[in-house]
Coordinates of C-alpha atoms in Angstrom, one line a residue:
X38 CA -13.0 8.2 -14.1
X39 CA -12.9 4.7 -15.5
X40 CA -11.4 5.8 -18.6
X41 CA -8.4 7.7 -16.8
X42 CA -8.0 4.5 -14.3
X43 CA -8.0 2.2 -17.4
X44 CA -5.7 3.9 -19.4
X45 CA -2.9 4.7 -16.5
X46 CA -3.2 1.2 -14.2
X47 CA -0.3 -0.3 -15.6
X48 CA 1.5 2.8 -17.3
X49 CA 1.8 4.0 -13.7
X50 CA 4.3 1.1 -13.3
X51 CA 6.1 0.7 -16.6
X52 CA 6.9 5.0 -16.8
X53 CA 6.0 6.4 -13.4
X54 CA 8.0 9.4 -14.1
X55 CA 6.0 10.7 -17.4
X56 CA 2.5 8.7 -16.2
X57 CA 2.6 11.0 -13.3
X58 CA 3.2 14.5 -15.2
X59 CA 0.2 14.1 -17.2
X60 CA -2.0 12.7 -14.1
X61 CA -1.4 15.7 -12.3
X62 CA -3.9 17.4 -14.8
X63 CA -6.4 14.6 -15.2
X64 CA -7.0 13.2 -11.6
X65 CA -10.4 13.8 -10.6
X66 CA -11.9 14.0 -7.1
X67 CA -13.5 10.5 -7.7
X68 CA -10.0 9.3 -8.8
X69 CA -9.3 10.1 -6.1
X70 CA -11.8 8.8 -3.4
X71 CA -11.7 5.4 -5.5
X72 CA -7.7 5.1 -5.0
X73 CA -7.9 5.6 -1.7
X74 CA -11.2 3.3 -0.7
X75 CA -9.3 0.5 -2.4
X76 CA -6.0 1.0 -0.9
X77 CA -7.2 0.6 2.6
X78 CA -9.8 -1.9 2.0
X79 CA -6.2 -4.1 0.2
X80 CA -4.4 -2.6 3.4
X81 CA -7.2 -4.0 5.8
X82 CA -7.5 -7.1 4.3
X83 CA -3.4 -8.1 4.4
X84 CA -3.4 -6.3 7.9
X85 CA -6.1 -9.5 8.9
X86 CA -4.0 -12.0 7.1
X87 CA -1.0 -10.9 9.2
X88 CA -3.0 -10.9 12.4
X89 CA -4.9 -14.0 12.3
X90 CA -8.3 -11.9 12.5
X91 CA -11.1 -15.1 12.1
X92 CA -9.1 -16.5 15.4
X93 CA -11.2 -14.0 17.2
X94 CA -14.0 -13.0 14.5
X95 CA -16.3 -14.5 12.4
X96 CA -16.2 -14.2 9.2
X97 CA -19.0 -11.9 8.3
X98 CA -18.0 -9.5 11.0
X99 CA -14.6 -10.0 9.2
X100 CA -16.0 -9.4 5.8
X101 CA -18.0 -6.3 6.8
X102 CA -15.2 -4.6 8.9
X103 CA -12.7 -5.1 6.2
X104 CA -15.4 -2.9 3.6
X105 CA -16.6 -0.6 5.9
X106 CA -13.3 0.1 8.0
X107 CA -11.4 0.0 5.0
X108 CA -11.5 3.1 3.3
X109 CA -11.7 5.0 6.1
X110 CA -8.3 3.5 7.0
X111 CA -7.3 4.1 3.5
X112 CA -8.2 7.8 4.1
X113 CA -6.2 8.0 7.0
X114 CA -3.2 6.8 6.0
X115 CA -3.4 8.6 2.8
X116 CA -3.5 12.0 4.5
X117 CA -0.9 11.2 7.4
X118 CA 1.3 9.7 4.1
X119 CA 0.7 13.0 2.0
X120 CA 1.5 15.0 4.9
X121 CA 4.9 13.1 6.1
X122 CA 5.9 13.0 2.8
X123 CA 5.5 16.6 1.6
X124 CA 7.4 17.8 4.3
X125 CA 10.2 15.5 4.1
X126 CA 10.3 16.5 0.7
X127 CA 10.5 19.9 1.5
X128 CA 13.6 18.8 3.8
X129 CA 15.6 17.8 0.2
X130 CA 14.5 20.7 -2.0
X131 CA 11.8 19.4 -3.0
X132 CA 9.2 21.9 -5.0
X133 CA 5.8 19.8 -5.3
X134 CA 3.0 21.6 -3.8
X135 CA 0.8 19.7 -1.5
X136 CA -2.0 18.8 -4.0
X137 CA 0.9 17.5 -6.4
X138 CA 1.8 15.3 -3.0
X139 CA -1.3 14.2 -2.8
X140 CA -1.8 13.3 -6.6
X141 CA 1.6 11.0 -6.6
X142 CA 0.3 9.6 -3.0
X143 CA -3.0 8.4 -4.8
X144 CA -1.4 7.2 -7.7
X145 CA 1.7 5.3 -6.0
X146 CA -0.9 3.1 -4.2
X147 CA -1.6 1.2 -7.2
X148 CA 0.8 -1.1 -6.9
X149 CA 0.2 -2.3 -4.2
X150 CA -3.8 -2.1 -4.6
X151 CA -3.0 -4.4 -7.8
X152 CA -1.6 -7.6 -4.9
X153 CA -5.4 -8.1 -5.5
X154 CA -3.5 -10.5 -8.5
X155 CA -1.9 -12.5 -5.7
X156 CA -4.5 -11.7 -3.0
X157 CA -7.6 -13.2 -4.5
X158 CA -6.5 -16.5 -5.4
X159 CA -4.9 -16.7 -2.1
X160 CA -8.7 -16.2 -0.5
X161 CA -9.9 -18.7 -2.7
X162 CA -7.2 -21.3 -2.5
X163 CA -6.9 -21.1 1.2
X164 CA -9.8 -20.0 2.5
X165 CA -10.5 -19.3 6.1
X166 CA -6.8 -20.5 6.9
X167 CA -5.7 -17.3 5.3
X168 CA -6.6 -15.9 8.5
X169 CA -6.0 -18.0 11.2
X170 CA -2.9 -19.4 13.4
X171 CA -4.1 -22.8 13.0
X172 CA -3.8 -24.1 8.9
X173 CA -3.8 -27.5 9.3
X174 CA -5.1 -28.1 5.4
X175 CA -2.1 -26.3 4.5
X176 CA 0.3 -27.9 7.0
X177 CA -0.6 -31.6 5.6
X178 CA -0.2 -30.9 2.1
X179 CA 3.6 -30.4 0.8
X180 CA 1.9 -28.6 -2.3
X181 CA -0.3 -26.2 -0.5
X182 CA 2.6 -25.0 2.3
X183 CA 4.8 -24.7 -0.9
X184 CA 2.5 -22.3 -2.9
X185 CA 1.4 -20.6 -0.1
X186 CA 5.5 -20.0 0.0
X187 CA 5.4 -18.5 -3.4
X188 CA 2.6 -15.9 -2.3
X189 CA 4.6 -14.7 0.0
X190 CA 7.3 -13.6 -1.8
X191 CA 5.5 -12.6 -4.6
X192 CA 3.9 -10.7 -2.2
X193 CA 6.5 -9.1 -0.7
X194 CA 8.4 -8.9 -4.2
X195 CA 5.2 -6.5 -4.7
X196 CA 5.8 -4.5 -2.1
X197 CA 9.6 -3.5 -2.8
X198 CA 7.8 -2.5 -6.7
X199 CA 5.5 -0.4 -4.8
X200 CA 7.9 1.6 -2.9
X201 CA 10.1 2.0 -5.7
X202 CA 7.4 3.4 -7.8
X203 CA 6.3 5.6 -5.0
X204 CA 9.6 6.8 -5.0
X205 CA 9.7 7.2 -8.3
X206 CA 6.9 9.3 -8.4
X207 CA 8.1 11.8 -5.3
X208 CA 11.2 12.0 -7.3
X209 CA 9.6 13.2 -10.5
X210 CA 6.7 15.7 -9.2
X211 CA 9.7 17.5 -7.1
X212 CA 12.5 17.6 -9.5
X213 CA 14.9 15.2 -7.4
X214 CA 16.4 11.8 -7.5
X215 CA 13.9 8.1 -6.7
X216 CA 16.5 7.9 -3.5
X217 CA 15.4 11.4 -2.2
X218 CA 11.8 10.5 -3.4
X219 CA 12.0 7.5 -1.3
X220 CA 13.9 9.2 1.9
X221 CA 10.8 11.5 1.6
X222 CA 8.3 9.0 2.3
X223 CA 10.4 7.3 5.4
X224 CA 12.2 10.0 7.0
X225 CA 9.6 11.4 9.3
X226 CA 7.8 8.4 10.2
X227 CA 11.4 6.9 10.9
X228 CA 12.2 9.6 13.0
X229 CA 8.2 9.4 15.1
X230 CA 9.2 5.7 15.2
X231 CA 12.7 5.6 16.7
X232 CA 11.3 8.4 19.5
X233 CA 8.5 6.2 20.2
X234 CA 11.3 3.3 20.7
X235 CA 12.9 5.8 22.8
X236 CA 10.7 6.8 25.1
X237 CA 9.6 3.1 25.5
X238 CA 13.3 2.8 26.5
X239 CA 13.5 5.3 28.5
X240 CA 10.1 4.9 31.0
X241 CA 10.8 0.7 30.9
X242 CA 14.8 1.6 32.1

């Protein structure tokens, strides 16, 4: 397992395409399982970052939800992303069966898994601010507000590779185009989303 995470962490994002063909033979449960825990645990941590989580917990309780509810997350997502994406897949012409789905879903997490590069200095730079409303360290020093700047859009800059990778990879297990790879990804949830929006429109008019 540590051998075939090793060897394909950064191959996955210099040739996705030919990374991915030979992954689909060598990706083990465990692989698997490990992927996925990390995803959601990364996903987790950003997702209290965003929402200013130590305004209303401490920081153990922070610390424990983000390990424990983390994976789990990750698990969720992963199957609701494998599932939405093999049948919008299967809406272009796609011809990846579901457990090739689910290989390229694992695998086109890394990416964004590897914002551990930004994320990790940014806990130990920042600290507790990185969670709260209120960053008054950060605030009073022009050096600290700019490089927290420039983790941001690194940040984000990480998140456009990761979707392009991703798409990438849909592309290549189904025999299509990265723009119907990506399409396959976003069409369903986009269409769940705008009926949601919808029906809030509707019941609120």
């Amino acid at each position: 397992m540590v051998n075939t995470l090793r060897a394909y962490w950064l191959r996955i994002w210099k040739e996705p395409g030919n990374a991915i063909r030979e992954l689909l033979d060598l990706t083990t449960p465990a692989v698997t399982v490990v992927l996925i825990a990390l995803f959601g645990i990364t996903m987790l941590f950003e997702h209290s970052i965003n929402r200013n989580m130590l305004d209303t917990l401490s920081g153990g309780t922070l610390f424990f939800i983000i390990l424990l509810i983390g994976p789990i997350a990750g698990a969720i997502g992963w199957i609701m992303t494998c599932l939405f994406t093999f049948g919008g897949s299967r809406l272009f012409g796609g011809d990846a069966t579901f457990r090739e789905t689910m290989i390229g879903i694992t695998w086109g997490a890394v990416p964004y898994i590897s914002k551990w590069i930004l994320l990790l200095p940014m806990l130990l730079i920042f600290r507790g601010e990185l969670f709260t409303q209120s960053t008054p360290l950060i605030d009073e020093s022009l050096f600290l507000s700019l490089l927290y700047l420039i983790f941001l859009l690194l940040d984000m800059a990480m998140t456009v590779f990761s979707i392009i990778i991703l798409s990438r990879i849909i592309g290549e297990i189904n025999n299509f185009s990265a723009w119907k790879g990506f399409f396959s990804v976003i069409l369903i949830p986009a269409v769940f989303f705008l009926l949601l929006v919808l029906r809030v429109i509707i019941t609120q008019g």
